[in-house]
Amino acid sequence: MTAIVAQAFDGPARAKAFGLFGTFLGAGLAFGPTFGGVLVNLWGWRSVFLVLAGVAVLVLLSTPLLPRTEPNRGPRFDWAGTFVFGFGIALFVLALVEGPGRGWTDPVVLASAAGCLVLLVAFVVVERRSEHPMFDLDLFARPQFLAVCLVPLVLAFSFVALVIVLPPYLTSTSGLSAVRIGLVLLLLTGPSLVMPAITGVLAPKVPQRTLFVVLLAFSAVGAAWLTMVEPGASALALAGPLLFLGIGYGISLGILDGAAVSAVEPERMGMAAGMFNTVRLTSDAVSMAGLGALVTALTKSALDDDAVSAYRGGGDALTSRALQGGLTEAAETLPAGEVRDRAVTAMADAYAAGLHSTMWIVAAACAVTAVVVGSLLKGGKPSAGTADEAVDEQSPASPEPVSAS
């Protein structure tokens, strides 16, 4: 989709098109959690997948409206590179998912991590030797393209994974229902509805470097601010940090795709779009597993085991229930009174400490990435620049033509 938009528009029109494209993405992010919560409450979780199937059918029926191009009998598909990369990332996610439960020294976890490392090294070797690789790794040598690929990596942890991690936290520590959580998450996802359009208007006038640094700064401040919100906090207390995180991500939706394809010459836009989206989707998958694993590990380390010893299975079992949003139900199995109150308080405090420590790490990652991206894009032009302009920035100055005398 990114490549189609890039080829259909150019210059300032491309920036506006990607801004509109980001607005539709933001609409899904803004209303998806709330809509999903309503569906689950009314008809159960299966209704969510039925709605998605219906929308997918409508999209398929609308494909004749897409621009028609000449058939492209390009090079053969890079099966080897695709398999090695996909399997390597799958092993990495497996290690992150199983690590908190099995322990990081468990043979399965260690084998998965080692297998991931071997396969990713093999991927680089395969791509370097392939005549038609899945990834043109030379694109990462371009500062602009590398900077664009770094941004979704950190935003996946500050936004995408947080959409998954925050609901069970609010359920366990505040007792919120699915519908109320959906409404609270609008503070996080709502800016994604309006910021891409605003960014699309600003992109032709504001340097790309400035926009990237600003969005990463918003994300860093939002993540750090979230560490000050205690268990049971009101929606008003959550509004500030969630809005900052949402604004940072919303700005990215309006410029990232356009910046990725504008970093290369027109004939390589398809490759750049494919590589960028692979990086973005891989970052999303890894962040959801990684952030969850980090919160779990830090929560367990902060938990007072003596306070929850009355729970069957001990601290590990109660932590697992809490991280699934089931702290209230789990606490009901304990004797009423001081024992239950102490266990719930200790678990909620440990959960908050785990989330807060995790968000400090995310805030630091966003801040460091802002510095790195700012350095990579030093001297960059406005975001609406064409691919030819981006290439010119990367190339040495051409010699002056010799005039005939």
Coordinates of C-alpha atoms in Angstrom, one line a residue:
M1 CA 0.0 0.0 0.0
T2 CA 2.8 2.4 0.8
A3 CA 4.4 1.9 -2.6
I4 CA 1.1 2.4 -4.4
V5 CA 0.6 5.8 -2.6
A6 CA 4.2 6.8 -3.3
Q7 CA 3.9 6.1 -7.0
A8 CA 0.5 7.8 -7.3
F9 CA 1.6 11.1 -5.7
D10 CA 4.7 13.3 -5.7
G11 CA 6.1 16.3 -3.8
P12 CA 3.7 18.1 -1.4
A13 CA 0.8 16.0 -2.7
R14 CA 2.6 12.9 -1.5
A15 CA 3.0 14.4 2.0
K16 CA -0.8 15.2 2.1
A17 CA -1.7 11.7 0.8
F18 CA 0.4 10.0 3.4
G19 CA -1.2 12.3 6.0
L20 CA -4.6 11.1 4.9
F21 CA -3.4 7.5 4.9
G22 CA -2.1 8.0 8.4
T23 CA -5.4 9.5 9.5
F24 CA -7.3 6.3 8.4
L25 CA -4.7 4.2 10.3
G26 CA -5.2 6.5 13.3
A27 CA -9.0 6.0 13.1
G28 CA -8.6 2.3 13.5
L29 CA -6.2 2.8 16.4
A30 CA -8.5 5.4 18.0
F31 CA -11.8 3.5 17.9
G32 CA -10.6 -0.1 17.6
P33 CA -10.1 -0.8 21.4
T34 CA -13.4 0.9 22.3
F35 CA -15.3 -0.8 19.5
G36 CA -13.7 -4.2 20.4
G37 CA -14.6 -3.8 24.1
V38 CA -18.3 -3.1 23.1
L39 CA -18.4 -6.2 20.9
V40 CA -16.8 -8.4 23.5
N41 CA -19.4 -7.2 26.1
L42 CA -22.4 -7.6 23.7
W43 CA -21.6 -10.8 21.8
G44 CA -18.3 -12.2 23.1
W45 CA -14.8 -12.3 21.6
R46 CA -15.8 -14.2 18.5
S47 CA -17.8 -11.3 17.3
V48 CA -14.5 -9.3 16.9
F49 CA -13.2 -11.7 14.3
L50 CA -16.5 -11.9 12.5
V51 CA -16.4 -8.1 12.0
L52 CA -12.8 -8.3 10.8
A53 CA -13.8 -11.0 8.3
G54 CA -16.6 -8.9 7.0
V55 CA -14.4 -5.8 6.6
A56 CA -11.8 -8.0 4.8
V57 CA -14.4 -9.1 2.3
L58 CA -15.3 -5.5 1.6
V59 CA -11.7 -4.6 1.0
L60 CA -11.3 -7.5 -1.5
L61 CA -14.4 -6.4 -3.4
S62 CA -12.9 -2.9 -3.7
T63 CA -9.6 -4.0 -5.2
P64 CA -10.8 -3.2 -8.8
L65 CA -10.6 0.5 -7.8
L66 CA -6.9 0.3 -7.4
P67 CA -4.7 1.8 -10.1
R68 CA -3.9 -0.6 -12.9
T69 CA -0.2 -1.2 -13.8
E70 CA 1.5 -3.3 -16.4
P71 CA 2.2 -6.8 -15.2
N72 CA 5.7 -7.0 -13.6
R73 CA 7.5 -10.3 -14.3
G74 CA 10.3 -9.5 -11.8
P75 CA 12.8 -11.7 -10.2
R76 CA 11.9 -14.9 -8.4
F77 CA 10.7 -14.7 -4.8
D78 CA 13.5 -14.9 -2.2
W79 CA 12.2 -18.0 -0.4
A80 CA 15.5 -18.7 1.4
G81 CA 15.8 -15.2 2.8
T82 CA 12.1 -15.0 3.8
F83 CA 12.2 -18.4 5.6
V84 CA 15.4 -17.7 7.5
F85 CA 14.3 -14.2 8.6
G86 CA 10.7 -15.3 9.5
F87 CA 11.8 -18.3 11.5
G88 CA 14.6 -16.3 13.3
I89 CA 12.2 -13.7 14.4
A90 CA 9.7 -16.4 15.5
L91 CA 12.4 -18.0 17.7
F92 CA 13.2 -14.6 19.2
V93 CA 9.6 -13.9 20.1
L94 CA 9.3 -17.5 21.5
A95 CA 12.3 -16.8 23.8
L96 CA 10.7 -13.5 25.0
V97 CA 7.3 -15.1 25.7
E98 CA 8.6 -18.2 27.5
G99 CA 11.4 -16.5 29.4
P100 CA 9.4 -15.0 32.3
G101 CA 7.6 -18.3 33.0
R102 CA 10.3 -20.9 32.3
G103 CA 13.2 -18.8 33.5
W104 CA 15.9 -17.2 31.2
T105 CA 18.2 -20.1 31.7
D106 CA 15.7 -22.7 30.6
P107 CA 17.0 -24.9 27.7
V108 CA 14.0 -24.0 25.5
V109 CA 14.6 -20.3 26.1
L110 CA 18.4 -20.5 25.5
A111 CA 17.9 -22.7 22.4
S112 CA 15.4 -20.3 21.0
A113 CA 17.7 -17.3 21.5
A114 CA 20.7 -19.1 20.1
G115 CA 18.7 -20.3 17.1
C116 CA 17.5 -16.8 16.5
L117 CA 21.1 -15.4 16.5
V118 CA 22.3 -18.1 14.1
L119 CA 19.4 -17.6 11.7
L120 CA 19.8 -13.8 11.6
V121 CA 23.5 -14.2 10.9
A122 CA 22.6 -16.7 8.2
F123 CA 20.0 -14.2 6.8
V124 CA 22.7 -11.6 6.3
V125 CA 24.9 -14.1 4.5
V126 CA 22.0 -15.3 2.3
E127 CA 20.9 -11.8 1.4
R128 CA 24.5 -10.8 0.5
R129 CA 24.9 -13.7 -1.8
S130 CA 21.4 -13.6 -3.4
E131 CA 21.1 -12.1 -6.8
H132 CA 17.6 -10.9 -6.0
P133 CA 17.4 -10.6 -2.1
M134 CA 14.3 -10.0 -0.1
F135 CA 16.1 -7.1 1.6
D136 CA 18.5 -4.8 -0.1
L137 CA 20.7 -4.4 3.0
D138 CA 22.6 -1.5 1.3
L139 CA 19.6 0.7 2.0
F140 CA 20.5 0.7 5.7
A141 CA 23.7 2.5 4.7
R142 CA 21.6 5.5 3.8
P143 CA 21.3 7.7 6.9
Q144 CA 17.8 8.9 6.1
F145 CA 16.4 5.4 5.5
L146 CA 18.2 4.1 8.6
A147 CA 16.7 6.9 10.7
V148 CA 13.2 6.2 9.4
C149 CA 13.6 2.5 10.3
L150 CA 14.8 3.3 13.9
V151 CA 11.7 5.3 14.7
P152 CA 9.0 2.6 14.5
L153 CA 11.3 0.3 16.5
V154 CA 11.0 2.5 19.6
L155 CA 7.5 3.6 19.0
A156 CA 6.4 -0.1 19.0
F157 CA 7.4 -0.2 22.7
S158 CA 6.0 3.3 23.6
F159 CA 2.7 2.8 21.9
V160 CA 1.8 -0.5 20.2
A161 CA 2.9 -2.8 23.0
L162 CA 1.4 -0.4 25.6
V163 CA -2.0 -0.8 24.0
I164 CA -1.7 -4.5 24.9
V165 CA 0.0 -4.1 28.3
L166 CA -2.1 -1.3 29.7
P167 CA -5.6 -2.9 29.8
P168 CA -4.8 -5.8 32.1
Y169 CA -2.9 -3.3 34.3
L170 CA -5.9 -1.1 34.6
T171 CA -8.2 -4.1 35.2
S172 CA -6.0 -5.5 38.0
T173 CA -5.0 -2.2 39.8
S174 CA -8.2 -0.2 39.2
G175 CA -10.9 -2.7 38.5
L176 CA -12.0 -1.1 35.3
S177 CA -14.4 -2.9 32.9
A178 CA -13.6 -3.5 29.2
V179 CA -15.8 -0.6 28.1
R180 CA -14.2 1.8 30.5
I181 CA -10.7 0.7 29.6
G182 CA -11.6 1.3 25.9
L183 CA -12.7 4.8 26.8
V184 CA -9.5 5.4 28.8
L185 CA -7.4 4.1 25.8
L186 CA -9.0 6.8 23.6
L187 CA -6.6 9.2 25.5
L188 CA -3.8 7.2 24.0
T189 CA -5.2 6.3 20.6
G190 CA -7.3 9.4 20.0
P191 CA -4.5 11.7 18.8
S192 CA -3.7 9.2 16.0
L193 CA -7.0 10.3 14.5
V194 CA -6.1 14.0 14.1
M195 CA -2.3 14.2 14.2
P196 CA -1.5 12.6 10.8
A197 CA -3.7 15.2 9.0
I198 CA -2.0 18.0 10.9
T199 CA 1.4 16.6 10.2
G200 CA 0.6 16.2 6.5
V201 CA 0.0 20.0 6.4
L202 CA 3.2 20.8 8.3
A203 CA 5.4 18.3 6.5
P204 CA 6.2 20.5 3.4
K205 CA 7.1 23.4 5.6
V206 CA 9.0 21.8 8.5
P207 CA 12.2 19.8 8.2
Q208 CA 11.9 16.1 8.5
R209 CA 14.5 16.0 11.3
T210 CA 12.5 18.4 13.4
L211 CA 9.3 16.4 13.1
F212 CA 11.1 13.2 14.0
V213 CA 12.8 14.7 17.1
V214 CA 9.6 16.3 18.2
L215 CA 7.6 13.0 18.0
L216 CA 10.3 11.1 19.9
A217 CA 10.4 13.8 22.5
F218 CA 6.7 13.6 23.0
S219 CA 7.0 9.8 23.4
A220 CA 9.9 10.1 25.9
V221 CA 8.1 12.6 28.0
G222 CA 4.9 10.6 27.9
A223 CA 6.6 7.4 29.0
A224 CA 8.5 9.2 31.8
W225 CA 5.2 10.9 32.9
L226 CA 3.4 7.5 33.1
T227 CA 5.8 6.4 35.8
M228 CA 4.3 9.0 38.2
V229 CA 0.8 7.5 37.9
E230 CA -0.1 5.3 40.9
P231 CA -2.4 2.2 41.0
G232 CA -6.1 3.2 41.0
A233 CA -5.4 6.6 39.4
S234 CA -8.3 8.4 37.7
A235 CA -8.6 9.0 34.0
L236 CA -7.6 12.6 34.5
A237 CA -4.3 11.5 36.0
L238 CA -3.7 9.2 33.0
A239 CA -4.7 11.9 30.5
G240 CA -1.4 13.7 30.3
P241 CA 1.0 10.9 29.7
L242 CA -1.3 9.0 27.4
L243 CA -2.0 12.1 25.3
F244 CA 1.7 12.8 25.0
L245 CA 2.4 9.2 23.9
G246 CA -0.5 9.3 21.5
I247 CA 0.6 12.6 19.9
G248 CA 4.1 11.2 19.3
Y249 CA 2.7 8.2 17.6
G250 CA 0.1 10.2 15.7
I251 CA 2.8 12.4 14.2
S252 CA 4.7 9.4 13.0
L253 CA 1.7 8.1 11.1
G254 CA 1.7 11.2 9.0
I255 CA 5.4 11.1 7.9
L256 CA 7.0 7.7 8.3
D257 CA 5.8 5.9 5.2
G258 CA 6.4 8.9 3.0
A259 CA 9.9 9.4 4.5
A260 CA 10.8 5.8 3.9
V261 CA 10.0 5.8 0.2
S262 CA 11.4 9.3 -0.3
A263 CA 14.8 8.1 1.0
V264 CA 15.4 6.2 -2.3
E265 CA 15.2 6.7 -6.0
P266 CA 11.8 6.0 -7.6
E267 CA 12.7 2.5 -9.0
R268 CA 13.6 1.3 -5.5
M269 CA 10.5 2.6 -3.8
G270 CA 8.9 -0.9 -3.7
M271 CA 11.9 -2.4 -2.0
A272 CA 12.1 0.5 0.5
A273 CA 8.4 0.3 1.3
G274 CA 8.6 -3.5 1.8
M275 CA 11.7 -3.3 4.0
F276 CA 10.2 -0.4 6.1
N277 CA 6.9 -2.3 6.7
T278 CA 8.8 -5.5 7.5
V279 CA 10.8 -3.5 10.1
R280 CA 7.6 -1.9 11.5
L281 CA 5.6 -5.2 11.7
T282 CA 8.6 -7.1 13.2
S283 CA 9.0 -4.3 15.8
D284 CA 5.4 -4.6 16.7
A285 CA 5.6 -8.3 17.2
V286 CA 8.8 -8.2 19.2
S287 CA 7.6 -5.2 21.3
M288 CA 4.4 -6.9 22.4
A289 CA 6.4 -10.0 23.6
G290 CA 9.3 -8.0 24.9
L291 CA 7.5 -5.3 26.8
G292 CA 5.2 -8.0 28.4
A293 CA 8.3 -10.1 29.4
L294 CA 10.0 -7.0 30.9
V295 CA 6.9 -6.0 32.9
T296 CA 6.5 -9.6 34.2
A297 CA 10.2 -9.9 35.2
L298 CA 10.3 -6.5 37.0
T299 CA 6.9 -7.1 38.7
K300 CA 8.1 -10.5 40.1
S301 CA 11.3 -8.9 41.3
A302 CA 9.4 -6.1 43.1
L303 CA 6.8 -8.4 44.7
D304 CA 6.9 -9.1 48.5
D305 CA 6.5 -12.9 48.5
D306 CA 5.6 -13.0 52.2
A307 CA 2.5 -10.7 51.6
V308 CA 1.1 -13.1 49.0
S309 CA 2.2 -16.4 50.5
A310 CA -1.4 -17.3 51.3
Y311 CA -2.3 -17.5 47.7
R312 CA -2.2 -21.0 46.2
G313 CA 0.9 -21.2 44.0
G314 CA 2.5 -18.2 45.7
G315 CA 3.8 -15.0 44.1
D316 CA 4.4 -16.4 40.6
A317 CA 0.9 -17.7 40.3
L318 CA -0.7 -14.5 41.6
T319 CA 1.6 -12.4 39.3
S320 CA 0.4 -14.4 36.3
R321 CA -3.2 -13.8 37.2
A322 CA -2.6 -10.1 37.8
L323 CA -0.8 -9.7 34.4
Q324 CA -3.9 -11.2 32.7
G325 CA -6.2 -8.7 34.4
G326 CA -7.5 -11.2 37.0
L327 CA -6.2 -9.9 40.3
T328 CA -9.7 -9.2 41.7
E329 CA -10.9 -12.7 40.9
A330 CA -7.7 -14.3 42.2
A331 CA -8.0 -12.3 45.5
E332 CA -11.5 -13.6 46.1
T333 CA -10.0 -17.1 46.7
L334 CA -8.1 -15.6 49.8
P335 CA -9.7 -15.3 53.2
A336 CA -11.5 -11.9 53.6
G337 CA -9.8 -9.3 55.8
E338 CA -6.2 -8.3 56.4
V339 CA -4.7 -11.3 54.5
R340 CA -6.6 -10.4 51.3
D341 CA -6.1 -6.7 51.6
R342 CA -2.4 -7.1 52.2
A343 CA -2.0 -9.5 49.2
V344 CA -3.9 -7.2 46.8
T345 CA -2.0 -4.1 47.9
A346 CA 1.4 -5.9 47.6
M347 CA 0.5 -7.2 44.1
A348 CA -0.8 -3.9 42.9
D349 CA 2.3 -2.1 44.1
A350 CA 4.6 -4.6 42.5
Y351 CA 2.7 -4.4 39.3
A352 CA 2.9 -0.6 39.3
A353 CA 6.6 -0.8 40.1
G354 CA 7.2 -3.2 37.2
L355 CA 5.3 -1.0 34.8
H356 CA 7.0 2.1 36.0
S357 CA 10.5 0.7 35.7
T358 CA 9.6 -0.6 32.2
M359 CA 8.4 2.9 31.1
W360 CA 11.6 4.5 32.4
I361 CA 13.5 2.2 30.1
V362 CA 11.2 3.1 27.2
A363 CA 11.6 6.8 27.9
A364 CA 15.4 6.5 27.9
A365 CA 15.2 4.5 24.6
C366 CA 13.0 7.3 23.0
A367 CA 15.4 10.0 24.2
V368 CA 18.5 8.3 22.9
T369 CA 16.8 7.5 19.6
A370 CA 15.8 11.2 19.2
V371 CA 19.5 12.1 19.5
V372 CA 20.6 9.4 17.0
V373 CA 17.9 10.2 14.5
G374 CA 18.6 13.9 14.8
S375 CA 22.3 13.2 14.0
L376 CA 21.4 11.0 11.0
L377 CA 19.1 13.6 9.5
K378 CA 21.3 16.6 10.1
G379 CA 20.8 19.0 7.3
G380 CA 17.6 17.3 6.1
K381 CA 15.0 19.0 4.0
P382 CA 11.2 19.3 4.5
S383 CA 9.4 16.0 4.6
A384 CA 7.6 16.5 1.4
G385 CA 10.9 16.3 -0.5
T386 CA 10.9 13.9 -3.4
A387 CA 12.9 10.8 -3.7
D388 CA 15.3 12.5 -6.1
E389 CA 16.0 15.2 -3.6
A390 CA 16.8 12.6 -0.9
V391 CA 19.1 10.8 -3.3
D392 CA 20.8 14.1 -4.1
E393 CA 21.5 14.6 -0.4
Q394 CA 23.3 11.3 -0.2
S395 CA 25.4 11.7 -3.4
P396 CA 28.7 13.6 -3.7
A397 CA 28.6 16.8 -5.6
S398 CA 28.8 16.4 -9.4
P399 CA 31.7 18.0 -11.2
E400 CA 30.9 21.2 -13.0
P401 CA 30.3 20.7 -16.7
V402 CA 33.1 21.8 -19.0
S403 CA 31.9 24.5 -21.4
A404 CA 32.9 24.3 -25.0
S405 CA 35.1 27.1 -26.3

